[in-house]
């Protein structure tokens, strides 16, 4: 089983590294060349074109930014579906709308490509440690084929039903993430304006019932007012927008969606989502 990995961003690199470390043969391709060096050093083979990648691989993983990127990879000119791909399995781990997942699955079926939507919860740290949470939609038989590989990427892989079910669950969990990060930010600012220092408040939150690994993990970044992207704010904004577009009544998430949109407009998109605190500080 030779794996093709498409998308070498913040998430793609550590995830593909884990498959290499597990002993899989991995070929890699990225739109912008020059990002594969750390993987090539671990034994990956970099291909110059998607066509070369497809010719050499049985299973294809995609981990790219958003709906437009996934459409470009699958249905764009010279995209995967234009290639000789019948009988292979594609696993899209990007976070995109359930509608786009279903659309790609339908298009894939027309050319005999099996397709799973399998987005992840967890950012760069869990990706490096192989501790992502993976939510999968598609045929159960295909999930069983992918499962041994998913087990090298995550600590849990949930099979949820037909195509679009994985991306639906991902939007739901990230709705909670976006709300939580704004909630922590407002809590810290509220405490600060009443004279309680941020470090003390973080300690209190951490020891309380609402203390979570997420908040503990962001504490150093908050105290240093330094937000290198573990999960870029622009991607969180995208996920909240997609959740909002699902048309379900979520009053809190709608308000949080607006905050992230304003933070994007302020130019904070490339920073970690925790930079929402900097945005709210004004
Ligand atoms: P990054 O670090 O922003 O990386 C994005 C990747 O997507 C990167 O490899 C990009 O290639 C690729 N990309 C973006 N647009 C395109 C198009 N149009 N065609 C092909 N490839 C593209 O994102 P993360 O790794 O943090 O996140 C990936 C997903 O997981 C995302 O959905 C998150 O919400 C969760 P480039 O290097 O720019 O050429």
GROMACS .gro file of N, CA and C and ligand atoms in nm, residues 6-15 29-33 35 63-73 93-96 119-120 122 124 170 174 229-232 234-236 238-239 270, ligand 1:
model
  180
    6UNK      N    1  -0.112   1.486  -0.026
    6UNK     CA    2  -0.127   1.614  -0.096
    6UNK      C    3  -0.158   1.723   0.006
    7UNK      N    4  -0.071   1.823   0.014
    7UNK     CA    5  -0.094   1.934   0.108
    7UNK      C    6   0.007   1.931   0.221
    8UNK      N    7   0.108   2.018   0.210
    8UNK     CA    8   0.215   2.017   0.310
    8UNK      C    9   0.216   2.149   0.387
    9UNK      N   10   0.104   2.179   0.452
    9UNK     CA   11   0.094   2.296   0.538
    9UNK      C   12   0.129   2.259   0.681
   10UNK      N   13   0.081   2.343   0.774
   10UNK     CA   14   0.110   2.320   0.916
   10UNK      C   15   0.069   2.181   0.963
   11UNK      N   16  -0.043   2.132   0.910
   11UNK     CA   17  -0.094   2.000   0.951
   11UNK      C   18  -0.038   1.886   0.865
   12UNK      N   19  -0.030   1.910   0.736
   12UNK     CA   20   0.009   1.803   0.644
   12UNK      C   21   0.147   1.747   0.675
   13UNK      N   22   0.242   1.834   0.708
   13UNK     CA   23   0.379   1.787   0.730
   13UNK      C   24   0.388   1.690   0.850
   14UNK      N   25   0.339   1.730   0.969
   14UNK     CA   26   0.351   1.633   1.080
   14UNK      C   27   0.269   1.506   1.057
   15UNK      N   28   0.155   1.518   0.990
   15UNK     CA   29   0.072   1.399   0.968
   15UNK      C   30   0.141   1.300   0.873
   29UNK      N   31   0.313   1.564  -0.254
   29UNK     CA   32   0.302   1.673  -0.354
   29UNK      C   33   0.240   1.792  -0.284
   30UNK      N   34   0.291   1.910  -0.319
   30UNK     CA   35   0.233   2.035  -0.268
   30UNK      C   36   0.228   2.136  -0.380
   31UNK      N   37   0.122   2.218  -0.380
   31UNK     CA   38   0.107   2.317  -0.488
   31UNK      C   39   0.232   2.402  -0.501
   32UNK      N   40   0.279   2.456  -0.388
   32UNK     CA   41   0.402   2.535  -0.391
   32UNK      C   42   0.518   2.440  -0.362
   33UNK      N   43   0.611   2.427  -0.456
   33UNK     CA   44   0.721   2.334  -0.432
   33UNK      C   45   0.812   2.386  -0.320
   35UNK      N   46   0.839   2.259  -0.004
   35UNK     CA   47   0.797   2.236   0.135
   35UNK      C   48   0.819   2.092   0.179
   63UNK      N   49  -0.491   1.722   0.245
   63UNK     CA   50  -0.499   1.805   0.365
   63UNK      C   51  -0.465   1.948   0.324
   64UNK      N   52  -0.568   2.018   0.273
   64UNK     CA   53  -0.548   2.153   0.221
   64UNK      C   54  -0.645   2.250   0.288
   65UNK      N   55  -0.635   2.378   0.252
   65UNK     CA   56  -0.698   2.484   0.332
   65UNK      C   57  -0.850   2.477   0.343
   66UNK      N   58  -0.917   2.478   0.229
   66UNK     CA   59  -1.061   2.508   0.232
   66UNK      C   60  -1.133   2.448   0.112
   67UNK      N   61  -1.260   2.483   0.095
   67UNK     CA   62  -1.342   2.427  -0.015
   67UNK      C   63  -1.277   2.451  -0.151
   68UNK      N   64  -1.229   2.575  -0.172
   68UNK     CA   65  -1.170   2.607  -0.304
   68UNK      C   66  -1.046   2.522  -0.330
   69UNK      N   67  -0.966   2.502  -0.227
   69UNK     CA   68  -0.844   2.421  -0.244
   69UNK      C   69  -0.879   2.276  -0.275
   70UNK      N   70  -0.979   2.223  -0.205
   70UNK     CA   71  -1.020   2.083  -0.230
   70UNK      C   72  -1.077   2.069  -0.371
   71UNK      N   73  -1.158   2.166  -0.412
   71UNK     CA   74  -1.213   2.160  -0.549
   71UNK      C   75  -1.101   2.168  -0.651
   72UNK      N   76  -1.002   2.255  -0.626
   72UNK     CA   77  -0.890   2.266  -0.721
   72UNK      C   78  -0.815   2.134  -0.733
   73UNK      N   79  -0.796   2.067  -0.620
   73UNK     CA   80  -0.719   1.942  -0.621
   73UNK      C   81  -0.798   1.830  -0.690
   93UNK      N   82  -0.886   1.510   0.442
   93UNK     CA   83  -0.882   1.543   0.585
   93UNK      C   84  -0.896   1.694   0.608
   94UNK      N   85  -0.916   1.770   0.502
   94UNK     CA   86  -0.935   1.915   0.514
   94UNK      C   87  -1.069   1.943   0.581
   95UNK      N   88  -1.081   2.061   0.640
   95UNK     CA   89  -1.212   2.102   0.694
   95UNK      C   90  -1.283   2.186   0.589
   96UNK      N   91  -1.390   2.130   0.534
   96UNK     CA   92  -1.466   2.199   0.430
   96UNK      C   93  -1.615   2.182   0.459
  119UNK      N   94  -1.208   1.486   0.829
  119UNK     CA   95  -1.140   1.598   0.894
  119UNK      C   96  -1.101   1.564   1.038
  120UNK      N   97  -1.016   1.649   1.093
  120UNK     CA   98  -0.959   1.617   1.225
  120UNK      C   99  -0.989   1.728   1.325
  122UNK      N  100  -0.800   1.892   1.651
  122UNK     CA  101  -0.663   1.894   1.705
  122UNK      C  102  -0.574   1.970   1.610
  124UNK      N  103  -0.153   2.150   1.557
  124UNK     CA  104  -0.019   2.098   1.525
  124UNK      C  105   0.036   2.004   1.634
  170UNK      N  106  -1.715   1.774   1.223
  170UNK     CA  107  -1.602   1.865   1.242
  170UNK      C  108  -1.650   2.009   1.262
  174UNK      N  109  -1.580   2.227   1.605
  174UNK     CA  110  -1.509   2.355   1.596
  174UNK      C  111  -1.597   2.474   1.632
  229UNK      N  112   0.097   3.027   1.485
  229UNK     CA  113  -0.023   2.948   1.453
  229UNK      C  114  -0.005   2.799   1.478
  230UNK      N  115  -0.074   2.748   1.580
  230UNK     CA  116  -0.095   2.603   1.591
  230UNK      C  117  -0.220   2.571   1.509
  231UNK      N  118  -0.317   2.657   1.518
  231UNK     CA  119  -0.438   2.650   1.434
  231UNK      C  120  -0.469   2.794   1.395
  232UNK      N  121  -0.448   2.825   1.268
  232UNK     CA  122  -0.456   2.964   1.223
  232UNK      C  123  -0.597   3.020   1.242
  234UNK      N  124  -0.745   3.225   1.066
  234UNK     CA  125  -0.821   3.231   0.939
  234UNK      C  126  -0.898   3.100   0.918
  235UNK      N  127  -0.841   2.988   0.962
  235UNK     CA  128  -0.913   2.861   0.945
  235UNK      C  129  -1.030   2.850   1.043
  236UNK      N  130  -1.011   2.902   1.164
  236UNK     CA  131  -1.123   2.902   1.260
  236UNK      C  132  -1.237   2.989   1.207
  238UNK      N  133  -1.302   3.048   0.900
  238UNK     CA  134  -1.366   2.973   0.791
  238UNK      C  135  -1.465   2.871   0.846
  239UNK      N  136  -1.424   2.798   0.951
  239UNK     CA  137  -1.511   2.693   1.007
  239UNK      C  138  -1.638   2.752   1.067
  270UNK      N  139  -0.327   3.504   1.010
  270UNK     CA  140  -0.217   3.407   1.007
  270UNK      C  141  -0.172   3.367   1.148
  283LIG     P1  142  -0.208   2.561   0.603
  283LIG     O1  143  -0.087   2.553   0.686
  283LIG     O2  144  -0.265   2.697   0.570
  283LIG     O3  145  -0.177   2.481   0.465
  283LIG     C1  146  -0.269   2.483   0.361
  283LIG     C2  147  -0.231   2.382   0.253
  283LIG     O4  148  -0.332   2.388   0.150
  283LIG     C3  149  -0.097   2.413   0.185
  283LIG     O5  150  -0.035   2.291   0.151
  283LIG     C4  151  -0.144   2.487   0.060
  283LIG     O6  152  -0.052   2.481  -0.045
  283LIG     C5  153  -0.267   2.408   0.025
  283LIG     N1  154  -0.354   2.482  -0.067
  283LIG     C6  155  -0.423   2.596  -0.043
  283LIG     N2  156  -0.493   2.634  -0.151
  283LIG     C7  157  -0.466   2.542  -0.247
  283LIG     C8  158  -0.509   2.526  -0.381
  283LIG     N3  159  -0.594   2.612  -0.439
  283LIG     N4  160  -0.462   2.420  -0.451
  283LIG     C9  161  -0.378   2.332  -0.392
  283LIG     N5  162  -0.333   2.341  -0.265
  283LIG    C10  163  -0.378   2.446  -0.193
  283LIG     O7  164  -0.330   2.479   0.663
  283LIG     P2  165  -0.325   2.368   0.780
  283LIG     O8  166  -0.230   2.262   0.739
  283LIG     O9  167  -0.311   2.434   0.912
  283LIG    O10  168  -0.476   2.315   0.773
  283LIG    C11  169  -0.520   2.225   0.674
  283LIG    C12  170  -0.667   2.193   0.698
  283LIG    O11  171  -0.686   2.134   0.829
  283LIG    C13  172  -0.759   2.314   0.695
  283LIG    O12  173  -0.880   2.278   0.632
  283LIG    C14  174  -0.781   2.348   0.842
  283LIG    O13  175  -0.903   2.413   0.864
  283LIG    C15  176  -0.772   2.214   0.910
  283LIG     P3  177   0.062   2.597  -0.064
  283LIG    O14  178   0.177   2.554   0.021
  283LIG    O15  179   0.000   2.726  -0.018
  283LIG    O16  180   0.090   2.594  -0.209
   0.00000   0.00000   0.00000
